[in-house]
XYZ file of C-alpha atoms in Angstrom:
305
model
C -13.836 1.716 26.162
C -11.256 2.716 28.782
C -8.359 5.154 28.508
C -5.996 2.179 28.688
C -7.744 0.590 25.678
C -7.351 3.839 23.719
C -3.650 4.126 24.546
C -3.057 0.498 23.624
C -4.889 0.939 20.296
C -2.860 4.091 19.557
C 0.404 2.222 20.122
C -0.810 -0.765 18.114
C -1.764 1.264 15.042
C 1.527 3.157 15.066
C 3.411 -0.132 15.381
C 1.469 -1.335 12.302
C 2.426 1.800 10.380
C 6.062 1.341 11.376
C 5.968 -2.240 10.058
C 4.413 -1.012 6.806
C 7.234 1.521 6.590
C 9.675 -1.409 6.385
C 8.057 -2.667 3.143
C 10.007 -0.116 1.093
C 13.250 -1.003 2.889
C 12.772 -4.732 2.329
C 11.884 -4.069 -1.304
C 15.245 -2.392 -1.767
C 17.157 -5.111 0.110
C 15.582 -8.082 -1.695
C 17.658 -8.794 -4.800
C 14.747 -10.186 -6.840
C 13.256 -8.042 -9.631
C 9.878 -6.461 -8.925
C 7.724 -9.167 -10.555
C 8.990 -12.238 -8.655
C 9.266 -10.163 -5.459
C 5.579 -9.240 -5.557
C 4.574 -12.737 -6.710
C 6.254 -14.383 -3.730
C 4.888 -11.803 -1.289
C 1.314 -12.353 -2.468
C 1.712 -16.118 -2.693
C 3.065 -16.427 0.853
C 0.297 -14.296 2.362
C -2.384 -16.141 0.373
C -0.993 -19.511 1.478
C -1.018 -18.395 5.124
C -4.615 -17.133 4.893
C -5.672 -20.373 3.177
C -4.876 -22.147 6.455
C -7.525 -20.118 8.303
C -10.941 -21.901 8.372
C -12.739 -18.557 8.744
C -11.462 -17.555 5.294
C -13.027 -20.588 3.630
C -16.335 -20.099 5.457
C -16.432 -16.507 4.275
C -15.543 -17.517 0.717
C -18.381 -20.044 0.536
C -20.840 -17.388 1.738
C -19.894 -14.860 -0.976
C -22.069 -14.490 -4.094
C -20.209 -15.197 -7.337
C -20.537 -11.581 -8.517
C -18.877 -10.306 -5.354
C -16.068 -12.845 -5.679
C -15.317 -11.549 -9.180
C -15.400 -7.968 -7.909
C -12.823 -8.690 -5.214
C -10.728 -10.663 -7.699
C -10.672 -7.660 -10.030
C -9.570 -5.415 -7.175
C -6.846 -7.964 -6.412
C -5.443 -7.501 -9.922
C -5.195 -3.756 -9.228
C -3.443 -4.490 -5.914
C -0.932 -6.672 -7.771
C -0.274 -3.889 -10.288
C 0.136 -1.397 -7.446
C 2.710 -3.518 -5.663
C 4.459 -4.310 -8.942
C 4.872 -0.618 -9.770
C 5.665 0.283 -6.134
C 8.597 -2.118 -5.971
C 9.497 -1.277 -9.559
C 9.850 2.373 -8.500
C 12.066 1.346 -5.592
C 14.276 -0.728 -7.891
C 14.488 2.089 -10.465
C 15.152 4.763 -7.809
C 15.261 4.038 -4.070
C 13.053 3.447 -1.029
C 12.673 7.160 -0.235
C 11.421 7.954 -3.729
C 8.997 5.019 -3.691
C 7.566 6.054 -0.314
C 7.213 9.689 -1.393
C 5.302 8.739 -4.526
C 2.834 6.676 -2.495
C 1.991 9.849 -0.545
C 0.445 11.105 -3.808
C -2.321 8.498 -3.416
C -4.307 10.931 -1.273
C -4.269 13.424 -4.159
C -5.491 10.874 -6.682
C -8.119 9.580 -4.260
C -9.674 13.054 -4.085
C -10.248 12.817 -7.847
C -11.292 9.178 -8.355
C -13.174 8.287 -5.162
C -16.326 10.350 -5.884
C -16.878 8.371 -9.080
C -15.739 4.912 -7.953
C -17.074 4.906 -4.370
C -20.042 7.155 -5.191
C -19.055 9.678 -2.553
C -19.483 13.441 -2.604
C -16.989 15.492 -4.616
C -14.944 17.862 -2.430
C -13.251 21.025 -3.697
C -11.163 21.108 -0.515
C -9.688 17.740 -1.426
C -8.880 18.979 -4.938
C -7.281 22.142 -3.456
C -5.035 19.940 -1.295
C -4.128 18.002 -4.425
C -3.128 21.193 -6.225
C -1.057 22.220 -3.175
C 1.049 19.069 -3.666
C 2.151 20.041 -7.208
C 5.075 22.291 -6.096
C 6.289 19.474 -3.842
C 6.252 17.033 -6.750
C 8.249 19.504 -8.854
C 10.875 19.804 -6.110
C 11.055 16.023 -5.703
C 11.613 15.530 -9.436
C 14.274 18.239 -9.494
C 15.935 16.897 -6.367
C 16.810 13.419 -7.630
C 19.442 12.329 -10.161
C 18.167 12.025 -13.736
C 18.661 8.250 -13.528
C 15.943 8.045 -10.831
C 13.222 9.995 -12.638
C 11.772 6.910 -14.291
C 11.306 5.589 -10.752
C 9.233 8.692 -9.924
C 7.033 8.136 -12.986
C 6.466 4.482 -12.087
C 5.848 5.379 -8.430
C 3.228 7.941 -9.467
C 1.405 5.247 -11.433
C 1.581 3.062 -8.328
C -0.079 5.825 -6.279
C -2.861 6.020 -8.876
C -3.469 2.276 -8.494
C -3.710 2.790 -4.700
C -6.396 5.432 -5.214
C -8.385 3.197 -7.564
C -8.320 -0.037 -5.577
C -8.699 1.833 -2.282
C -11.840 3.569 -3.563
C -13.268 0.280 -4.845
C -12.481 -1.421 -1.538
C -14.217 1.446 0.248
C -17.331 0.708 -1.809
C -17.287 -3.034 -1.054
C -15.550 -3.252 2.340
C -18.732 -4.011 4.309
C -19.860 -6.906 2.135
C -17.366 -9.584 3.201
C -15.225 -10.753 6.090
C -11.939 -8.760 5.976
C -9.712 -11.853 6.042
C -11.712 -13.509 3.269
C -11.645 -10.311 1.246
C -7.864 -10.024 1.624
C -7.238 -13.690 0.777
C -9.404 -13.471 -2.345
C -7.789 -10.246 -3.549
C -4.229 -11.435 -2.982
C -4.967 -14.861 -4.454
C -6.372 -13.266 -7.602
C -3.394 -10.930 -7.740
C -1.011 -13.881 -7.532
C -2.717 -15.581 -10.484
C -2.710 -12.336 -12.463
C 1.041 -11.947 -11.997
C 1.612 -15.544 -13.107
C -0.407 -14.829 -16.274
C 1.466 -11.561 -16.851
C 4.936 -13.079 -16.391
C 5.448 -14.311 -20.005
C 4.643 -10.812 -21.340
C 6.749 -8.884 -18.847
C 10.114 -9.175 -20.709
C 8.498 -7.436 -23.696
C 6.427 -4.890 -21.759
C 8.675 -3.947 -18.822
C 11.974 -5.854 -18.962
C 13.277 -4.064 -15.853
C 10.523 -5.740 -13.767
C 10.786 -9.226 -15.304
C 12.169 -12.310 -13.604
C 11.630 -16.055 -13.258
C 8.666 -16.516 -10.919
C 9.346 -20.135 -10.130
C 13.094 -19.983 -9.506
C 13.531 -20.516 -5.751
C 14.929 -17.357 -4.130
C 18.274 -17.575 -2.347
C 18.387 -18.085 1.403
C 18.812 -14.359 2.169
C 15.992 -13.291 -0.154
C 13.750 -16.075 1.179
C 14.153 -14.820 4.757
C 13.497 -11.236 3.688
C 10.415 -12.320 1.723
C 9.072 -14.151 4.783
C 9.602 -11.003 6.837
C 7.842 -8.931 4.172
C 4.873 -11.296 3.930
C 4.394 -12.183 7.588
C 5.844 -9.307 9.632
C 4.948 -6.463 7.258
C 1.671 -7.745 5.779
C -0.191 -10.332 7.858
C 0.869 -9.161 11.329
C 0.025 -5.453 10.887
C -3.199 -6.346 9.097
C -4.417 -8.476 12.006
C -3.158 -6.026 14.621
C -4.799 -3.052 12.876
C -8.153 -4.844 13.051
C -7.700 -5.219 16.818
C -6.726 -1.550 17.188
C -9.731 -0.335 15.201
C -12.051 -1.773 17.839
C -10.852 0.932 20.245
C -10.191 3.982 18.036
C -11.914 6.041 15.385
C -11.294 5.589 11.667
C -10.121 9.221 11.634
C -7.371 8.564 14.193
C -6.302 5.440 12.308
C -6.165 7.287 8.969
C -4.050 10.050 10.491
C -1.575 7.429 11.731
C -1.506 5.625 8.355
C -0.669 8.926 6.661
C 2.626 8.871 8.578
C 3.802 5.736 6.747
C 5.908 7.630 4.149
C 7.575 9.546 6.990
C 8.580 6.318 8.710
C 9.777 4.805 5.415
C 11.969 7.798 4.540
C 13.488 7.967 8.037
C 14.195 4.223 7.948
C 15.747 4.568 4.475
C 18.084 7.262 5.790
C 19.028 5.286 8.913
C 19.353 1.834 7.340
C 20.304 2.518 3.716
C 21.994 5.930 3.896
C 19.857 7.200 1.019
C 20.355 10.858 1.972
C 23.664 10.678 0.071
C 21.759 10.217 -3.226
C 19.195 12.979 -2.726
C 19.424 16.764 -2.635
C 17.852 19.228 -0.159
C 15.287 20.084 -2.876
C 14.010 16.486 -2.683
C 13.406 16.732 1.058
C 11.793 20.168 0.616
C 9.377 18.598 -1.860
C 8.747 15.702 0.515
C 7.887 18.182 3.285
C 5.294 19.897 1.062
C 3.720 16.595 -0.034
C 3.590 15.161 3.472
C 2.275 18.460 4.836
C -0.703 18.192 2.475
C -1.175 14.490 3.247
C -1.171 15.084 7.016
C -3.414 18.147 6.666
C -5.949 16.176 4.642
C -7.867 14.480 7.495
C -7.645 17.627 9.632
C -9.196 19.885 6.967
C -11.618 17.503 5.291
C -12.857 15.770 8.456
C -14.477 12.947 6.486
C -12.349 9.986 7.550
C -12.458 6.781 5.583
C -11.325 3.451 7.001
C -7.637 2.802 6.293
C -6.990 0.485 3.367
C -6.600 -3.167 4.223
C -3.610 -3.508 1.947
C -0.821 -1.061 2.608
C 2.355 -0.899 0.473
């Protein structure tokens, strides 16, 4: 591997993280409620992957038990995205991105059990260090946005659970096949959940099969192709020429990019107090310190927000 390869991989992974940072922005701009928004995102990506022969070859080679395992993880991915975009709709893109940074904290608690990895007190200590930041974030937003924080925290918990399960099974299937199966199962799960959503979470509900307007359709295509498929494929290329540690450190910057983009494109700083940004600084400080202190890098998740 040459120095040029390393530099190119570094730029590629940061470009991927920047694209993932736009997912929160697009979630705020798309007028659809959270349920149809996530349904269309997953459906479009699944349809695109279904056109790849490699996906079907990988699917035929998978044992039935493994297919069901990936399908179950896909349901968790769907619930994560549903609550992620629900948090953005209930609050804003900055709040949604900040809550996702809590996934590292939850991962420290759930990964040892789900991925059968070693328990680390240093990881738990970093999780405790985040608590003051969370308190500042909650106190730094209007009362009307606090439900968004609660929903976003649940979304971060789903990230920790499905990320830990993916870590356990990531080497047992082709990545594209794994992604197609998870997102396809998630799409079906959302379709099954849709009739219950008006009773369970009316704020997320919406007609799945009503065609989105022209503006929302273009934004959904950008979300599915430019912010999901493209960075996924490009991150696989970058990982050939960089360590998992370096990639994880870059992925941890995603909330930073999302918050900066929300300020520049949506002017969200007008809705949030200095206490919010102080809390964000504490949370992101712990998130960025995590790989430096723990030094046990795990491959970045295949499915970013």
